[in-house]
């Protein structure tokens, strides 16, 4: 039997260690940002809106559980212990199989016969709530069809503070309102389909560099602790927490805490983040799961608000856990209060029931670790040989939706009139981004390469393509159907041949280029997840410049994970059109063909700003540690001024602003009207919670927790059992004998009734109900002044009016189909939250006295209409 280890009950903040070791250049601890403590950890509210039934079902179930079974719910079985990327312990006595926690935000990862959807960022570019919701629903269906319990997405962290951030494409947009809509609609879709969604990564997870100590060592840096994202209270509320409030309000079942530290306390044991912001203020009723190896303490993380550890071992394949047996001991000896383990179990089971699941779950029918049909169900142990892959086809007709989303998420950045194409005489397609990866679309593990067309970026946020329609294949088929001449050169490195092709008469040259990025555990061409620059990859800039110097009708298509620098070439008269096609997924070629040929009239809007230079963005990834061997410190000193808010404030040079995008028709805006509602004044929440409930009881005799003699031990598997009934030996804890009060923070084990926060709801996930009161309704008329039907994306911006406020902030938008000559009405609302700032003294949202102006227009800089809000 494995031996238990002493890592469990360390309560000390690791940042204290970080600040005391290391060479010069290390900052003094007193100079580092700190995170306030917040205890005790809030327990579930039986009356929370939308959770009442789930709570009742969870209570009925959890009340039957033994302590060991509750611990099993909270603790993963270890890396590669079962079939999914993470699974917890089963409760066979009551017929509950292990829950499957599985990636990704674009499809079922590492499986087969599943779809690959456009990225969150591309979905955001549609500015279309219905498509975002349908995408979520389809992904939820596919996950469910494979036996996934929790789909590990969608993403609002990274938000996109830095354009170089490797995982920005997994999320939606650096604008919190657009991301808030994206994450909420996706969650509703996923959960309506019967799968639990997981809003991740909570919070401040804006770059890949230094998110994990071991990973950093892999690229040459020895640091003792992960990066600290130092975020002030106002910025936290007005920017990074905003979309998570929308996620909680949408009823999200789980939240994943992130790898890095926030204000020098690890996100998965940061009581300010988990207890205070997420559970108290936002009223989150689901469970918090750690990112994979993001847990660093046992009892400390339990009382700070963590509910489930993934994948369960301290680090991959150690065979030891901070929880598991150590959590069993911790509860028995009173270090971790009983209500806390009960609350963890309640939260997990309530999320389970909330999405309509029943205890008799269909089995998991795929295996993440191998595509073989038969193999060991416990992968690392090589134990339990059986059928593990059933190759279930879950795609349904999702390809149609994927094609539509990617087309509608394509942004037409420039068009001198050459588009849409209509039976062009001769099409020349240039660039390796138009063609296949000749080794196969799934040949690079977790898509960690940039070979062939970029339809998915890299990391855990990926899935295997069932097929990949390349731009070359789709454009060739279109050309054949049209009777056009067609030639493609699917490399960026054939200048002579390219020149001789595109110099010919009647050519429409379409150049495909890209810029890739991904998750920090994979390095592609010296990009450690984060991009190391904002230029095009694989000599793309030279390719564009060359082709456009030889051909006066050059169309450029960009696949990328964020903005790239187009300054050197975008205004060349020979470049007749530019399109950003995002990260489109499996139907890539069909989607871009639909747009180029006008089968879809483009209406995507860029979900980020395209700065003129790298420096113009005002923020950048921290690529080199700045605190000696201590935790690298990243100060979010720009506050809420990222992306367009920064460009507006600094008047920094840009090429295409947030919200911008062209159509094949034209629109005119007129007749702005405002209507004030009277929802009454804001009422801060008062009162207290009930005392913490407990469900069931447990024995304090450690003999009852010893590994059962009739159970076969699986190598490296994490169990809730002890290897001896001698507590000191079972835990091997250096703190053994100390009481909780001696090493846990004050109030950490308090189970008495607690005051409600004024900004929190009374049983209203998302915060105080009054924050979502509609204060103003704004309407405007939009007329299609062109000759073809098209979708317009009217946007409502607000000036909050204060000296520290951004010039304007996005607050609402819609996507409206309008026929030529017709006028439609855009209707948007402003809630109390929309009009408020976070008051750090009051700890609440407040509408300032500054005059507020609403603007309506087609981008963050084209705001034709405005009205002062009285
Ligand atoms: C780490 C990633 O940060 C997270 O997004 C993912 O869900 C887990 N690994 C599991 O693969």
CSV table of C-alpha atoms in Angstrom, one decimal, residues 106-412:
chain,number,residue,atom,x,y,z
A,106,UNK,CA,-13.9,23.6,-28.4
A,107,UNK,CA,-14.8,20.0,-28.3
A,108,UNK,CA,-14.3,16.7,-26.5
A,109,UNK,CA,-10.5,16.5,-26.1
A,110,UNK,CA,-8.5,13.5,-27.2
A,111,UNK,CA,-11.5,11.5,-28.3
A,112,UNK,CA,-12.8,10.5,-31.8
A,113,UNK,CA,-16.0,11.1,-33.8
A,114,UNK,CA,-16.5,14.5,-32.0
A,115,UNK,CA,-16.7,17.9,-33.6
A,116,UNK,CA,-14.2,20.8,-33.3
A,117,UNK,CA,-16.0,24.1,-32.8
A,118,UNK,CA,-14.7,27.6,-33.5
A,119,UNK,CA,-12.8,29.2,-30.6
A,120,UNK,CA,-14.5,31.3,-28.0
A,121,UNK,CA,-12.8,34.3,-29.4
A,122,UNK,CA,-14.2,33.6,-32.9
A,123,UNK,CA,-17.7,33.0,-31.4
A,124,UNK,CA,-17.3,36.4,-29.7
A,125,UNK,CA,-16.7,38.0,-33.0
A,126,UNK,CA,-20.2,37.0,-34.1
A,127,UNK,CA,-21.6,39.3,-31.5
A,128,UNK,CA,-24.5,36.9,-31.7
A,129,UNK,CA,-26.0,35.7,-28.4
A,130,UNK,CA,-28.0,32.9,-30.1
A,131,UNK,CA,-25.0,31.5,-31.9
A,132,UNK,CA,-23.0,31.5,-28.7
A,133,UNK,CA,-25.8,29.7,-26.9
A,134,UNK,CA,-26.2,27.1,-29.7
A,135,UNK,CA,-22.5,26.5,-29.8
A,136,UNK,CA,-22.6,25.8,-26.0
A,137,UNK,CA,-25.6,23.5,-26.4
A,138,UNK,CA,-24.0,21.5,-29.2
A,139,UNK,CA,-20.7,21.2,-27.2
A,140,UNK,CA,-22.7,20.1,-24.1
A,141,UNK,CA,-24.5,17.5,-26.1
A,142,UNK,CA,-21.3,16.1,-27.5
A,143,UNK,CA,-19.7,16.0,-24.0
A,144,UNK,CA,-22.8,14.3,-22.6
A,145,UNK,CA,-22.7,11.7,-25.4
A,146,UNK,CA,-19.2,10.7,-24.4
A,147,UNK,CA,-20.0,10.4,-20.7
A,148,UNK,CA,-18.4,13.7,-19.6
A,149,UNK,CA,-19.9,15.1,-16.4
A,150,UNK,CA,-18.1,18.5,-16.3
A,151,UNK,CA,-17.0,20.2,-19.5
A,152,UNK,CA,-13.9,22.2,-18.6
A,153,UNK,CA,-15.0,25.5,-20.1
A,154,UNK,CA,-15.9,28.2,-21.0
A,155,UNK,CA,-13.1,30.7,-20.4
A,156,UNK,CA,-13.1,34.2,-19.0
A,157,UNK,CA,-9.6,34.1,-17.6
A,158,UNK,CA,-7.5,35.1,-19.6
A,159,UNK,CA,-9.7,38.0,-20.4
A,160,UNK,CA,-7.0,39.2,-22.8
A,161,UNK,CA,-5.0,41.8,-20.9
A,162,UNK,CA,-2.1,41.3,-23.2
A,163,UNK,CA,-2.5,40.5,-26.9
A,164,UNK,CA,0.4,38.1,-26.7
A,165,UNK,CA,-1.4,36.0,-24.0
A,166,UNK,CA,-1.2,32.4,-25.2
A,167,UNK,CA,-4.7,31.3,-24.3
A,168,UNK,CA,-6.7,34.4,-25.2
A,169,UNK,CA,-8.4,32.5,-28.1
A,170,UNK,CA,-9.9,30.1,-25.6
A,171,UNK,CA,-11.8,33.0,-24.0
A,172,UNK,CA,-13.8,35.6,-25.7
A,173,UNK,CA,-12.6,39.2,-25.6
A,174,UNK,CA,-10.7,41.7,-23.5
A,175,UNK,CA,-14.0,43.5,-23.1
A,176,UNK,CA,-15.8,42.2,-20.0
A,177,UNK,CA,-19.3,42.8,-21.3
A,178,UNK,CA,-18.7,40.8,-24.5
A,179,UNK,CA,-17.0,38.1,-22.5
A,180,UNK,CA,-19.8,38.2,-19.9
A,181,UNK,CA,-22.4,37.6,-22.6
A,182,UNK,CA,-20.2,34.9,-24.2
A,183,UNK,CA,-19.6,33.0,-21.1
A,184,UNK,CA,-23.2,33.2,-19.9
A,185,UNK,CA,-24.7,32.1,-23.1
A,186,UNK,CA,-22.2,29.2,-23.5
A,187,UNK,CA,-22.9,28.1,-19.9
A,188,UNK,CA,-26.6,28.1,-20.4
A,189,UNK,CA,-26.2,26.1,-23.6
A,190,UNK,CA,-23.8,23.5,-22.1
A,191,UNK,CA,-26.0,23.1,-19.0
A,192,UNK,CA,-29.3,23.0,-20.9
A,193,UNK,CA,-27.8,20.1,-22.8
A,194,UNK,CA,-27.2,18.2,-19.5
A,195,UNK,CA,-23.5,18.8,-18.9
A,196,UNK,CA,-22.0,20.8,-16.0
A,197,UNK,CA,-20.0,23.8,-17.3
A,198,UNK,CA,-16.9,25.1,-15.6
A,199,UNK,CA,-16.1,28.8,-15.8
A,200,UNK,CA,-12.3,29.0,-15.8
A,201,UNK,CA,-9.6,30.2,-14.9
A,202,UNK,CA,-10.5,32.1,-11.8
A,203,UNK,CA,-8.8,34.7,-11.9
A,204,UNK,CA,-6.1,36.9,-13.2
A,205,UNK,CA,-4.7,34.0,-15.3
A,206,UNK,CA,-3.6,36.4,-18.1
A,207,UNK,CA,-0.3,34.9,-19.2
A,208,UNK,CA,1.3,31.5,-19.6
A,209,UNK,CA,4.8,32.4,-18.5
A,210,UNK,CA,5.5,31.5,-14.8
A,211,UNK,CA,2.0,30.1,-14.1
A,212,UNK,CA,3.7,26.9,-12.8
A,213,UNK,CA,7.1,26.6,-11.2
A,214,UNK,CA,8.0,23.3,-12.9
A,215,UNK,CA,7.0,24.5,-16.3
A,216,UNK,CA,9.1,27.7,-15.9
A,217,UNK,CA,12.1,25.5,-15.1
A,218,UNK,CA,11.5,23.8,-18.4
A,219,UNK,CA,12.2,27.0,-20.2
A,220,UNK,CA,15.1,28.0,-18.1
A,221,UNK,CA,13.8,29.9,-15.1
A,222,UNK,CA,14.2,28.8,-11.5
A,223,UNK,CA,11.5,30.5,-9.4
A,224,UNK,CA,10.2,29.3,-6.1
A,225,UNK,CA,6.6,30.3,-6.6
A,226,UNK,CA,4.2,31.0,-9.5
A,227,UNK,CA,3.6,34.5,-10.8
A,228,UNK,CA,1.5,36.8,-8.8
A,229,UNK,CA,-1.1,38.9,-10.7
A,230,UNK,CA,-1.4,42.0,-8.6
A,231,UNK,CA,-4.9,43.4,-9.1
A,232,UNK,CA,-6.6,46.2,-7.1
A,233,UNK,CA,-10.1,46.0,-5.8
A,234,UNK,CA,-11.7,48.4,-8.4
A,235,UNK,CA,-10.0,46.7,-11.4
A,236,UNK,CA,-11.0,43.3,-10.1
A,237,UNK,CA,-14.6,44.3,-9.9
A,238,UNK,CA,-15.0,46.5,-13.0
A,239,UNK,CA,-12.9,44.3,-15.3
A,240,UNK,CA,-11.8,40.7,-14.4
A,241,UNK,CA,-14.6,39.7,-12.0
A,242,UNK,CA,-17.4,41.1,-14.2
A,243,UNK,CA,-17.8,38.2,-16.6
A,244,UNK,CA,-17.5,35.7,-13.7
A,245,UNK,CA,-20.5,37.5,-12.2
A,246,UNK,CA,-22.4,36.8,-15.4
A,247,UNK,CA,-21.3,33.2,-15.3
A,248,UNK,CA,-22.6,32.8,-11.7
A,249,UNK,CA,-25.8,34.5,-12.6
A,250,UNK,CA,-26.2,32.1,-15.5
A,251,UNK,CA,-26.1,29.3,-12.9
A,252,UNK,CA,-22.7,27.8,-13.7
A,253,UNK,CA,-22.2,24.6,-11.8
A,254,UNK,CA,-18.4,24.8,-11.3
A,255,UNK,CA,-15.5,27.2,-11.4
A,256,UNK,CA,-11.9,26.3,-11.9
A,257,UNK,CA,-9.4,28.3,-9.8
A,258,UNK,CA,-6.2,29.2,-11.7
A,259,UNK,CA,-2.5,28.3,-11.4
A,260,UNK,CA,-1.0,31.6,-10.6
A,261,UNK,CA,-1.2,33.7,-7.5
A,262,UNK,CA,-3.4,36.8,-7.0
A,263,UNK,CA,-1.8,39.4,-4.8
A,264,UNK,CA,0.7,36.8,-3.6
A,265,UNK,CA,-1.7,34.1,-2.6
A,266,UNK,CA,-2.3,31.1,-4.8
A,267,UNK,CA,-5.7,31.4,-6.5
A,268,UNK,CA,-6.8,27.9,-5.3
A,269,UNK,CA,-6.2,28.8,-1.6
A,270,UNK,CA,-6.9,32.5,-1.8
A,271,UNK,CA,-9.8,33.1,0.6
A,272,UNK,CA,-10.4,36.6,-0.7
A,273,UNK,CA,-11.1,35.3,-4.1
A,274,UNK,CA,-13.0,32.1,-3.3
A,275,UNK,CA,-14.7,32.8,-0.1
A,276,UNK,CA,-15.3,36.5,-0.4
A,277,UNK,CA,-15.6,37.4,-4.0
A,278,UNK,CA,-17.0,34.2,-5.5
A,279,UNK,CA,-19.1,32.7,-2.8
A,280,UNK,CA,-20.1,35.6,-0.6
A,281,UNK,CA,-20.4,38.5,-3.0
A,282,UNK,CA,-21.4,36.6,-6.2
A,283,UNK,CA,-23.3,34.0,-4.3
A,284,UNK,CA,-21.8,31.1,-6.2
A,285,UNK,CA,-23.5,27.9,-5.3
A,286,UNK,CA,-21.6,25.4,-7.3
A,287,UNK,CA,-18.2,23.9,-6.6
A,288,UNK,CA,-14.6,25.3,-7.1
A,289,UNK,CA,-12.3,22.8,-8.7
A,290,UNK,CA,-8.5,23.3,-8.8
A,291,UNK,CA,-6.7,23.6,-12.1
A,292,UNK,CA,-4.5,20.6,-12.6
A,293,UNK,CA,-1.8,20.7,-9.9
A,294,UNK,CA,-2.9,24.2,-8.8
A,295,UNK,CA,-3.6,23.1,-5.3
A,296,UNK,CA,-0.7,23.8,-2.9
A,297,UNK,CA,-2.0,23.0,0.6
A,298,UNK,CA,-4.5,20.7,2.3
A,299,UNK,CA,-6.5,22.2,5.2
A,300,UNK,CA,-5.6,25.8,4.1
A,301,UNK,CA,-7.2,25.3,0.7
A,302,UNK,CA,-10.2,23.6,2.2
A,303,UNK,CA,-11.1,26.5,4.4
A,304,UNK,CA,-10.2,29.0,1.7
A,305,UNK,CA,-13.1,27.7,-0.4
A,306,UNK,CA,-11.7,24.9,-2.7
A,307,UNK,CA,-14.2,22.1,-3.1
A,308,UNK,CA,-12.6,19.6,-5.4
A,309,UNK,CA,-8.9,18.9,-6.1
A,310,UNK,CA,-7.9,17.9,-9.6
A,311,UNK,CA,-6.5,15.7,-10.7
A,312,UNK,CA,-6.1,14.7,-7.1
A,313,UNK,CA,-2.4,14.0,-6.7
A,314,UNK,CA,-0.1,16.7,-5.3
A,315,UNK,CA,1.8,16.8,-8.6
A,316,UNK,CA,1.2,14.5,-11.6
A,317,UNK,CA,1.8,10.9,-10.6
A,318,UNK,CA,3.2,11.4,-7.1
A,319,UNK,CA,0.6,8.9,-5.7
A,320,UNK,CA,0.1,11.4,-2.8
A,321,UNK,CA,-2.6,13.9,-2.2
A,322,UNK,CA,-3.2,17.1,-0.2
A,323,UNK,CA,-6.7,15.7,0.3
A,324,UNK,CA,-7.8,12.1,0.0
A,325,UNK,CA,-6.7,10.4,3.2
A,326,UNK,CA,-5.4,13.7,4.6
A,327,UNK,CA,-8.8,15.3,4.2
A,328,UNK,CA,-10.3,12.3,6.0
A,329,UNK,CA,-7.8,12.8,8.9
A,330,UNK,CA,-8.3,16.6,8.8
A,331,UNK,CA,-12.1,16.2,9.3
A,332,UNK,CA,-11.8,13.5,11.9
A,333,UNK,CA,-9.4,15.5,14.0
A,334,UNK,CA,-11.4,18.7,13.6
A,335,UNK,CA,-8.8,20.7,11.6
A,336,UNK,CA,-11.3,20.9,8.7
A,337,UNK,CA,-14.7,21.6,10.1
A,338,UNK,CA,-17.4,19.1,9.4
A,339,UNK,CA,-19.7,21.6,7.7
A,340,UNK,CA,-16.9,22.3,5.2
A,341,UNK,CA,-16.6,18.7,3.9
A,342,UNK,CA,-20.4,18.5,3.8
A,343,UNK,CA,-20.6,21.8,1.9
A,344,UNK,CA,-18.0,20.5,-0.6
A,345,UNK,CA,-20.1,17.4,-1.2
A,346,UNK,CA,-23.3,19.4,-1.4
A,347,UNK,CA,-21.9,21.8,-3.9
A,348,UNK,CA,-20.7,19.0,-6.2
A,349,UNK,CA,-23.9,17.1,-6.0
A,350,UNK,CA,-26.1,20.2,-6.4
A,351,UNK,CA,-24.3,21.1,-9.6
A,352,UNK,CA,-24.8,17.5,-10.7
A,353,UNK,CA,-28.5,17.5,-10.1
A,354,UNK,CA,-29.0,21.1,-11.4
A,355,UNK,CA,-28.2,20.1,-14.9
A,356,UNK,CA,-30.7,17.3,-14.8
A,357,UNK,CA,-28.3,14.4,-14.1
A,358,UNK,CA,-29.4,11.3,-12.2
A,359,UNK,CA,-27.3,8.9,-10.1
A,360,UNK,CA,-27.5,6.2,-12.8
A,361,UNK,CA,-25.1,7.9,-15.2
A,362,UNK,CA,-24.4,6.2,-18.5
A,363,UNK,CA,-20.8,5.0,-18.5
A,364,UNK,CA,-17.8,7.0,-19.9
A,365,UNK,CA,-17.4,5.6,-23.4
A,366,UNK,CA,-14.0,7.0,-24.4
A,367,UNK,CA,-10.5,7.1,-23.0
A,368,UNK,CA,-8.3,10.3,-23.1
A,369,UNK,CA,-5.0,8.5,-22.8
A,370,UNK,CA,-5.3,6.2,-25.9
A,371,UNK,CA,-7.4,5.7,-29.0
A,372,UNK,CA,-7.1,1.9,-28.7
A,373,UNK,CA,-10.4,0.1,-28.3
A,374,UNK,CA,-9.1,-2.1,-25.5
A,375,UNK,CA,-6.7,-1.1,-22.8
A,376,UNK,CA,-6.2,-0.5,-19.1
A,377,UNK,CA,-8.9,1.6,-17.5
A,378,UNK,CA,-6.3,2.8,-15.0
A,379,UNK,CA,-3.9,4.1,-17.5
A,380,UNK,CA,-0.8,4.9,-15.3
A,381,UNK,CA,-1.2,1.7,-13.3
A,382,UNK,CA,-1.8,-0.4,-16.4
A,383,UNK,CA,-4.5,-2.1,-14.5
A,384,UNK,CA,-8.1,-3.1,-15.4
A,385,UNK,CA,-7.9,-4.2,-19.0
A,386,UNK,CA,-11.2,-3.9,-20.8
A,387,UNK,CA,-12.9,-2.0,-23.6
A,388,UNK,CA,-12.2,1.6,-23.0
A,389,UNK,CA,-13.1,3.3,-26.3
A,390,UNK,CA,-16.5,2.7,-27.9
A,391,UNK,CA,-15.9,5.3,-30.6
A,392,UNK,CA,-19.3,6.8,-30.2
A,393,UNK,CA,-20.2,9.4,-32.9
A,394,UNK,CA,-21.5,12.5,-31.1
A,395,UNK,CA,-21.3,14.9,-34.0
A,396,UNK,CA,-24.9,15.0,-35.1
A,397,UNK,CA,-25.2,17.8,-37.6
A,398,UNK,CA,-23.0,20.2,-35.7
A,399,UNK,CA,-20.8,20.7,-38.8
A,400,UNK,CA,-23.5,23.0,-40.2
A,401,UNK,CA,-23.5,25.2,-37.1
A,402,UNK,CA,-19.7,25.2,-36.9
A,403,UNK,CA,-19.6,26.5,-40.5
A,404,UNK,CA,-22.1,29.2,-39.8
A,405,UNK,CA,-20.4,30.4,-36.6
A,406,UNK,CA,-17.0,30.6,-38.2
A,407,UNK,CA,-18.4,32.5,-41.2
A,408,UNK,CA,-20.4,34.9,-39.1
A,409,UNK,CA,-17.3,35.3,-36.8
A,410,UNK,CA,-15.2,36.3,-39.8
A,411,UNK,CA,-14.4,40.0,-39.8
A,412,UNK,CA,-14.0,41.9,-43.0
